[in-house]
GROMACS .gro file of C-alpha atoms in nm:
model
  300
    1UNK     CA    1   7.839   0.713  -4.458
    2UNK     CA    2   7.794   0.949  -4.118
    3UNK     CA    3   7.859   0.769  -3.797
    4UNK     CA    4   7.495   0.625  -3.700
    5UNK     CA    5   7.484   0.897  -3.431
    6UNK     CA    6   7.451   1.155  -3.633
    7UNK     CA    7   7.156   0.984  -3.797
    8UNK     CA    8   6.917   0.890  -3.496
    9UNK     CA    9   6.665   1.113  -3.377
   10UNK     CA   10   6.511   0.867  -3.087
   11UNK     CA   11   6.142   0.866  -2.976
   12UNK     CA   12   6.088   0.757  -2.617
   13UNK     CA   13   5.765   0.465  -2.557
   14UNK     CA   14   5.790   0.477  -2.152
   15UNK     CA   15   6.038   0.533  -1.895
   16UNK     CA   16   6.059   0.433  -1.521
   17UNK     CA   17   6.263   0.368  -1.241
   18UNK     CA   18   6.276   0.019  -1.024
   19UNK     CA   19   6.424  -0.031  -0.668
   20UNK     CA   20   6.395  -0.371  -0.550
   21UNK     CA   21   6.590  -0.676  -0.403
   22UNK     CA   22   6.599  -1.020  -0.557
   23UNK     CA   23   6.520  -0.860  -0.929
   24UNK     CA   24   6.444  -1.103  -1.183
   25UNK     CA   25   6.352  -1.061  -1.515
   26UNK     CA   26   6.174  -1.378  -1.725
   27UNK     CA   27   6.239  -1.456  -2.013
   28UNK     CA   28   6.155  -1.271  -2.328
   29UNK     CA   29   6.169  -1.067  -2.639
   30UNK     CA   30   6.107  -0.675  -2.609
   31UNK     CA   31   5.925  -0.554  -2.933
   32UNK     CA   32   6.152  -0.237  -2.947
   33UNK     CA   33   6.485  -0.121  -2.806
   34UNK     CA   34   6.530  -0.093  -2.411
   35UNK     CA   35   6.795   0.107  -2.204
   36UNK     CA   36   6.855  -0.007  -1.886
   37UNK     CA   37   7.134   0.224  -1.645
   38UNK     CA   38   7.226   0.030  -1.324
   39UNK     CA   39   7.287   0.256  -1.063
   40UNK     CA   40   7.303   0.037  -0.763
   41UNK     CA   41   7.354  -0.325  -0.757
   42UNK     CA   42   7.456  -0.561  -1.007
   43UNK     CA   43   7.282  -0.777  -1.290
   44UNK     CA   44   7.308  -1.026  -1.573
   45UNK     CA   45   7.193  -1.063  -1.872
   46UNK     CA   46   7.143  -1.373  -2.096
   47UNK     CA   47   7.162  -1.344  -2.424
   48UNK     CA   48   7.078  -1.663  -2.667
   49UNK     CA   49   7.383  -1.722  -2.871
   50UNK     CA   50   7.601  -1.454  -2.676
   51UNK     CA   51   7.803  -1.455  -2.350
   52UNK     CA   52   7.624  -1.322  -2.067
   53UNK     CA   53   7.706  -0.977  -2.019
   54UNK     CA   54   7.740  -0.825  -1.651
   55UNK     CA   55   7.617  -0.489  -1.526
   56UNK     CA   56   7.828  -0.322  -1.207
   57UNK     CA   57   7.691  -0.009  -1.033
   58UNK     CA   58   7.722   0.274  -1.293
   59UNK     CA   59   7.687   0.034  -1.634
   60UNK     CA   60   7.416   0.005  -1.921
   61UNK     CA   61   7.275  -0.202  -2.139
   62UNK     CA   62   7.081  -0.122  -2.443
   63UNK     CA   63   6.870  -0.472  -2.512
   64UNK     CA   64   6.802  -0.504  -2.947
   65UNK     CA   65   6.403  -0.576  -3.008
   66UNK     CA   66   6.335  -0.937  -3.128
   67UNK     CA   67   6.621  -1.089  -2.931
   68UNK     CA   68   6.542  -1.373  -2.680
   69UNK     CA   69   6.698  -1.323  -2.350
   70UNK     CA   70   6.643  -1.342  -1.933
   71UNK     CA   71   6.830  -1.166  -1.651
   72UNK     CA   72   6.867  -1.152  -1.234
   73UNK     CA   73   6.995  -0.990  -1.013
   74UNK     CA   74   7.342  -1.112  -0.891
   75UNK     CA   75   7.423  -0.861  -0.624
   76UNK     CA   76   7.336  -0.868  -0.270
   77UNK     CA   77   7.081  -0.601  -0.095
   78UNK     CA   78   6.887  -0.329  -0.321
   79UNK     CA   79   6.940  -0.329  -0.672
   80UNK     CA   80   6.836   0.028  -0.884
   81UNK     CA   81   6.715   0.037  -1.240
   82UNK     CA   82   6.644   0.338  -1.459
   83UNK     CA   83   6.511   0.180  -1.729
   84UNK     CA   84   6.341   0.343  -2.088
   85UNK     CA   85   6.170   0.118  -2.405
   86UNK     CA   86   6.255   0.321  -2.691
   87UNK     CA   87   6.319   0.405  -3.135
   88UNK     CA   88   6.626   0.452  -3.244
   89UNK     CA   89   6.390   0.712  -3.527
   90UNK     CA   90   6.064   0.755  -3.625
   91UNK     CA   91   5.856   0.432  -3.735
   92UNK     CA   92   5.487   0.422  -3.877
   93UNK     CA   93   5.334   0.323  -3.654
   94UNK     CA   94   5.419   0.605  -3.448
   95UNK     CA   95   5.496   0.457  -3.064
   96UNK     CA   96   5.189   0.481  -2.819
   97UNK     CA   97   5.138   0.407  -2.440
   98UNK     CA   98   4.882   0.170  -2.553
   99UNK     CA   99   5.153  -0.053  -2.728
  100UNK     CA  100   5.286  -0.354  -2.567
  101UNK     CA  101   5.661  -0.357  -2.482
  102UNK     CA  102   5.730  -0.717  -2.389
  103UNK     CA  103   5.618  -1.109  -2.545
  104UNK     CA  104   5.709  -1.346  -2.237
  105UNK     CA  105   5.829  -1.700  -2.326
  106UNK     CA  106   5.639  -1.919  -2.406
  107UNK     CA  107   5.436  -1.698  -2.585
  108UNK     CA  108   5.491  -1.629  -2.971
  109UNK     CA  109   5.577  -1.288  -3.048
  110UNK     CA  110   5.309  -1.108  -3.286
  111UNK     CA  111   5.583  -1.030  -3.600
  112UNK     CA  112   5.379  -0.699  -3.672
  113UNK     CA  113   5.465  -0.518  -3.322
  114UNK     CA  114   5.825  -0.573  -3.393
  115UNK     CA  115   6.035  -0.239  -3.414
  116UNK     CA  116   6.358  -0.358  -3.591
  117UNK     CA  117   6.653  -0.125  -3.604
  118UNK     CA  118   6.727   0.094  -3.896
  119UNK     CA  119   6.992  -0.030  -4.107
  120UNK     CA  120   7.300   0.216  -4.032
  121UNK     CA  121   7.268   0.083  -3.624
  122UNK     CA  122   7.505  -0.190  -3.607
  123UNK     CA  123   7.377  -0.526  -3.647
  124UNK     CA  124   7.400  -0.762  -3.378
  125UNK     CA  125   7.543  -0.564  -3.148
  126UNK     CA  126   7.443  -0.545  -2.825
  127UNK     CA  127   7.589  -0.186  -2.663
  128UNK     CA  128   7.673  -0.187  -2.296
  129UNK     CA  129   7.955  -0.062  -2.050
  130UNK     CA  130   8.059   0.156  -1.781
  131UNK     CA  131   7.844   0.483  -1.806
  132UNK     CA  132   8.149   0.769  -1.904
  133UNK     CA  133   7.985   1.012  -1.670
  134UNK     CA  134   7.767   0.831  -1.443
  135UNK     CA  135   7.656   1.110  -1.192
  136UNK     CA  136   7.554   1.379  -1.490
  137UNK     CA  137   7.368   1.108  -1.685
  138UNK     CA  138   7.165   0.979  -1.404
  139UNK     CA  139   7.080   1.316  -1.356
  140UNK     CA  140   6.981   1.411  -1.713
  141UNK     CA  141   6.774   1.077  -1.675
  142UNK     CA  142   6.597   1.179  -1.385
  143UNK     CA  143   6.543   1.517  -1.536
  144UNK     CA  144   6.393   1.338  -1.871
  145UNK     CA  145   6.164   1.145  -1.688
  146UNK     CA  146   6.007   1.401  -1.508
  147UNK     CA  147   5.947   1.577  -1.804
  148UNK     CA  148   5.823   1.250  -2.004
  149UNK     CA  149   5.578   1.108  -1.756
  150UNK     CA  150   5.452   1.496  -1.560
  151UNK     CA  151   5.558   1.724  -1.824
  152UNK     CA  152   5.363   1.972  -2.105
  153UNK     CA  153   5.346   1.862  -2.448
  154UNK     CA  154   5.560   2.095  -2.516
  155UNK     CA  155   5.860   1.932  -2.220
  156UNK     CA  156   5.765   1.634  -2.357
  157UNK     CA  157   5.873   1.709  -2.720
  158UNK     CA  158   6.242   1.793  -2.561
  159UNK     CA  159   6.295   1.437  -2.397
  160UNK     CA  160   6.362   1.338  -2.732
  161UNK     CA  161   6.656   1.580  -2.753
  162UNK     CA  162   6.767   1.483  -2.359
  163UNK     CA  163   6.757   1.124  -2.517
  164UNK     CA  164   6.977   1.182  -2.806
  165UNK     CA  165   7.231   1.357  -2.570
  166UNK     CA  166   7.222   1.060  -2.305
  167UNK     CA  167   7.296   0.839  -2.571
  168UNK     CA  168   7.593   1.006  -2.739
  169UNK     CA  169   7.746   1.035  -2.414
  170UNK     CA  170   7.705   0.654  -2.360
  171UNK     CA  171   7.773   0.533  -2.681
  172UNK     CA  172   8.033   0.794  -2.840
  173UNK     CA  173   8.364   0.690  -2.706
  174UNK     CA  174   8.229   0.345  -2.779
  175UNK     CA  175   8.185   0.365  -3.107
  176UNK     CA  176   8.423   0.599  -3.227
  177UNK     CA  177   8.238   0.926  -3.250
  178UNK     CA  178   8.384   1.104  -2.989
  179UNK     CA  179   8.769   1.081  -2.891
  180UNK     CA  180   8.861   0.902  -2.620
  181UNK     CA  181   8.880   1.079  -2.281
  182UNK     CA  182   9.210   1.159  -2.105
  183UNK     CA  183   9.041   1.138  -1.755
  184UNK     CA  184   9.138   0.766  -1.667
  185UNK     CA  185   8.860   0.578  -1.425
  186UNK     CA  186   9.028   0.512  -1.078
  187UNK     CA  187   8.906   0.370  -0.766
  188UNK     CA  188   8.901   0.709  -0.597
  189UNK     CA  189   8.676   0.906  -0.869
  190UNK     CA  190   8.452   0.619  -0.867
  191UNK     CA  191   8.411   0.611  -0.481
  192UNK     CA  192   8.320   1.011  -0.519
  193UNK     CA  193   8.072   0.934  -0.812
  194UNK     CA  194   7.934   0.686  -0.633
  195UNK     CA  195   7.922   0.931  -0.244
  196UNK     CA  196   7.769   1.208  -0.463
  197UNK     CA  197   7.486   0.981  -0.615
  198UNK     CA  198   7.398   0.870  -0.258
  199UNK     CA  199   7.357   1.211  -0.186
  200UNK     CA  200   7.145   1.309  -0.473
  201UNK     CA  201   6.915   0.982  -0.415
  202UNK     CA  202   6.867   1.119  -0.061
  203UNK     CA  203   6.801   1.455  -0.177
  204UNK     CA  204   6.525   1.277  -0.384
  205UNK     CA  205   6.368   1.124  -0.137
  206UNK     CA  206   6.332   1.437   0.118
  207UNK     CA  207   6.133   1.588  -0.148
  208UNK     CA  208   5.896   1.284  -0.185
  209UNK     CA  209   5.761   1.295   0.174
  210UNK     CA  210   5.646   1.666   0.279
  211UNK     CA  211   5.756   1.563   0.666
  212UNK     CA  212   6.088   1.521   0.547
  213UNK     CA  213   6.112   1.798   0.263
  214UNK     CA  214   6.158   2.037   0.548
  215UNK     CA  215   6.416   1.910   0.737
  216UNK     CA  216   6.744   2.041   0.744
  217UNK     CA  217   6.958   1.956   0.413
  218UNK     CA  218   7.262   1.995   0.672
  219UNK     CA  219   7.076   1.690   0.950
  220UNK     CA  220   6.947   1.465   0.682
  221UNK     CA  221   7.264   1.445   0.445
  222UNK     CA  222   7.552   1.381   0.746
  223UNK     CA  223   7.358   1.059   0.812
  224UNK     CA  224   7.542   0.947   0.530
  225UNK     CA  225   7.862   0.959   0.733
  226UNK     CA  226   8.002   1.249   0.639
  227UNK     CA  227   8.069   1.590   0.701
  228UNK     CA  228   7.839   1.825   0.553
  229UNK     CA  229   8.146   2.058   0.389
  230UNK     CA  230   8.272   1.770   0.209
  231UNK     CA  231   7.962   1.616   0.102
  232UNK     CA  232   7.944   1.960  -0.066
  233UNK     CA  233   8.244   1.924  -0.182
  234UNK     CA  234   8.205   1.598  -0.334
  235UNK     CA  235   7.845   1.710  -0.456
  236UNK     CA  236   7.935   2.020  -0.639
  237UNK     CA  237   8.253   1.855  -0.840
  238UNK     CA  238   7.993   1.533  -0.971
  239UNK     CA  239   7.732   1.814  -1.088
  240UNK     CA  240   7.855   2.124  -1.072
  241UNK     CA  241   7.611   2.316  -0.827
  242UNK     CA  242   7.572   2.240  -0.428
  243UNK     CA  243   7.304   2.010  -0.288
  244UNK     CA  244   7.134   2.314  -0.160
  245UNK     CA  245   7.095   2.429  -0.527
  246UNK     CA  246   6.964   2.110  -0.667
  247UNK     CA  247   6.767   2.058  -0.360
  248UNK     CA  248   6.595   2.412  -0.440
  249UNK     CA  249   6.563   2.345  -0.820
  250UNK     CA  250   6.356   2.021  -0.761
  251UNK     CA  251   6.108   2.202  -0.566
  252UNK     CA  252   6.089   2.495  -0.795
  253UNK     CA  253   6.011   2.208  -1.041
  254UNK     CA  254   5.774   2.057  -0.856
  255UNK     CA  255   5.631   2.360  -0.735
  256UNK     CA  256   5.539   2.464  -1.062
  257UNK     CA  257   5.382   2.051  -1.178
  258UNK     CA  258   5.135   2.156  -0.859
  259UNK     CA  259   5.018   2.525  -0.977
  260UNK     CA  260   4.990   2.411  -1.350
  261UNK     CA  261   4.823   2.030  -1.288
  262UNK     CA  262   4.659   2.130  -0.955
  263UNK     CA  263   4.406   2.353  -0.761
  264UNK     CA  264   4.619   2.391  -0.444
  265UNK     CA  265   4.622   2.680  -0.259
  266UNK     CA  266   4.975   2.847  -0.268
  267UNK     CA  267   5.047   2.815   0.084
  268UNK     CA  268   4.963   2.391   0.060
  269UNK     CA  269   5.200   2.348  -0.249
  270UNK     CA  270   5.451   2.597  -0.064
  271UNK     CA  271   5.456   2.283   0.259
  272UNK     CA  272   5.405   2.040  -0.012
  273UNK     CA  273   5.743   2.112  -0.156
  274UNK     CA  274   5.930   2.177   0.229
  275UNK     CA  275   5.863   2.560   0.220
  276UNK     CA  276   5.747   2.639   0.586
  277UNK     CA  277   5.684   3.002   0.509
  278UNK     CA  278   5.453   3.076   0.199
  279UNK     CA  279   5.646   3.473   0.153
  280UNK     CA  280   5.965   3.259   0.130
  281UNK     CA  281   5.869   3.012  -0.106
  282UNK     CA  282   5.695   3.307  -0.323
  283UNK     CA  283   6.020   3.497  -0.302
  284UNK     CA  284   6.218   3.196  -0.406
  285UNK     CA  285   5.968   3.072  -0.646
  286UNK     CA  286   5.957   3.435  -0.811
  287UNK     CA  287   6.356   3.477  -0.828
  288UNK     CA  288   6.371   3.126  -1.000
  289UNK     CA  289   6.095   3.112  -1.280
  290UNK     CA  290   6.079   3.567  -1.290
  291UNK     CA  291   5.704   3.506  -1.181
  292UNK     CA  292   5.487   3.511  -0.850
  293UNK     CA  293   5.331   3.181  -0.849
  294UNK     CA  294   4.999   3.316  -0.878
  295UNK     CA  295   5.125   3.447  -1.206
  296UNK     CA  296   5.237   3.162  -1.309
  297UNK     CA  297   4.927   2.963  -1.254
  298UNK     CA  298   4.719   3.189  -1.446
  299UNK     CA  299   4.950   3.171  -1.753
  300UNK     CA  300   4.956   2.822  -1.735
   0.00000   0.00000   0.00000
């Protein structure tokens, strides 16, 4: 029989993102499958009948439907959650926003909202560890959720295949799909995985506030402590472009959510996304997507 990989085609219910201190999550069943990545802080998770099983900074957990369990926070400070309630394939009924993910104890769980697992995922297995590649899969994740929760119909249709790759890079090695990986996991890599997340978090947040989208990348990122060459450095070898590059293809993205979803003059969406001249932003805008953004709009 194939390897169950090759035999998934996920569909996605919701997906989000959680920063918070003191997290605690009651107890409960989930009525279909839930990924959780840890990026920051640490967690457990209480399984009935099963050890608890512990989640460091760059670790998942994929939590089976039907399966009583609770979990807290057991790190100091901030602790931050990507988190997505998913199918492994296609069920009737199909998944809808309208659909309820969670039964909290004590309440009995309503048997015909339960998503079980197809047959060929293993049973009883609860899939979690280090994330192989945590800086590129956080990334793909933050890249799937903007198309899931802002995107077309169309960008929303691809999650499913930005899903399918997130998961064979977490659970391949695991399971004996892919071979194992020469590159062993020392304290060094790790400490740059972990610098050149920072730095894409604070990237993140620039673009968020329009006072702060047009700072400097240079200022804003050497409050981290470092100097701006090597956060480069450090930036480029996690994800394989420079801050400056990511930095400009999030607001080229969100540049064109505003002129598709939005009646904004150009010039507002231009200082909406850190652009203090409109000609730049049109240039740049134009270079990246091979339209004006007043062509853009009106194919839209």
């Amino acid at each position: 029989m194939p390897h169950f990989l090759e035999l998934i085609s996920p569909h996605i219910h919701s997906i989000g993102v959680e920063a918070t201190r003191g997290w605690i999550g009651p107890t409960r069943i989930i009525y279909n499958q839930a990924l959780v990545l840890v990026e920051q802080g640490a967690c457990e998770t209480r399984f009935e009948g099963v050890a608890p099983i512990v989640n460091e900074p760059g670790s998942f957990i994929i939590k089976p439907c039907n399966w009583r369990h609770s979990a807290n926070q057991t790190s100091r400070g901030k602790i931050v959650l990507r988190w997505m309630h998913f199918d492994w394939a296609y069920q009737e009924p199909p998944l809808l926003p309208s659909m309820p993910v969670n039964c909290y104890f004590p309440g009995k769980p309503r048997s015909e909202l339960v998503r079980h697992a197809p047959e060929f995922i293993p049973a009883d297995r609860i899939f979690h560890g280090p994330i192989p590649a945590p800086a590129s899969t956080l990334q793909a994740f933050d890249r799937l959720g903007e198309r899931w929760n802002n995107g077309t119909a169309r960008e929303r249709a691809s999650c499913r295949a930005l899903l399918l790759e997130i998961l064979v890079d977490l659970l391949g090695e695991q399971t004996g799909y892919l071979p194992k990986s020469d590159n062993s996991r020392n304290e060094t890599g790790d400490a740059q995985r972990h610098l050149a997340s920072r730095i894409r978090e604070r990237l993140n947040r620039m673009l968020d506030d329009v006072k702060t989208a047009r700072l400097p990348l240079e200022e804003e990122l050497t409050k981290l402590g470092f100097s701006y060459p090597h956060l480069c450095r450090v930036f480029t070898h996690a994800y394989g472009i420079s801050p400056l590059t990511y930095y400009n293809s999030m607001r080229m993205e969100r540049a064109q959510l505003l002129l598709r979803d939005t009646l904004h003059p150009v010039n507002e969406i231009a200082l909406k996304t850190g652009f203090a001249s409109p000609a730049y932003f049109t240039r740049l805008f134009t270079k990246y997507t091979g339209r004006s953004p007043r062509d853009y709009r009106n194919a839209s």
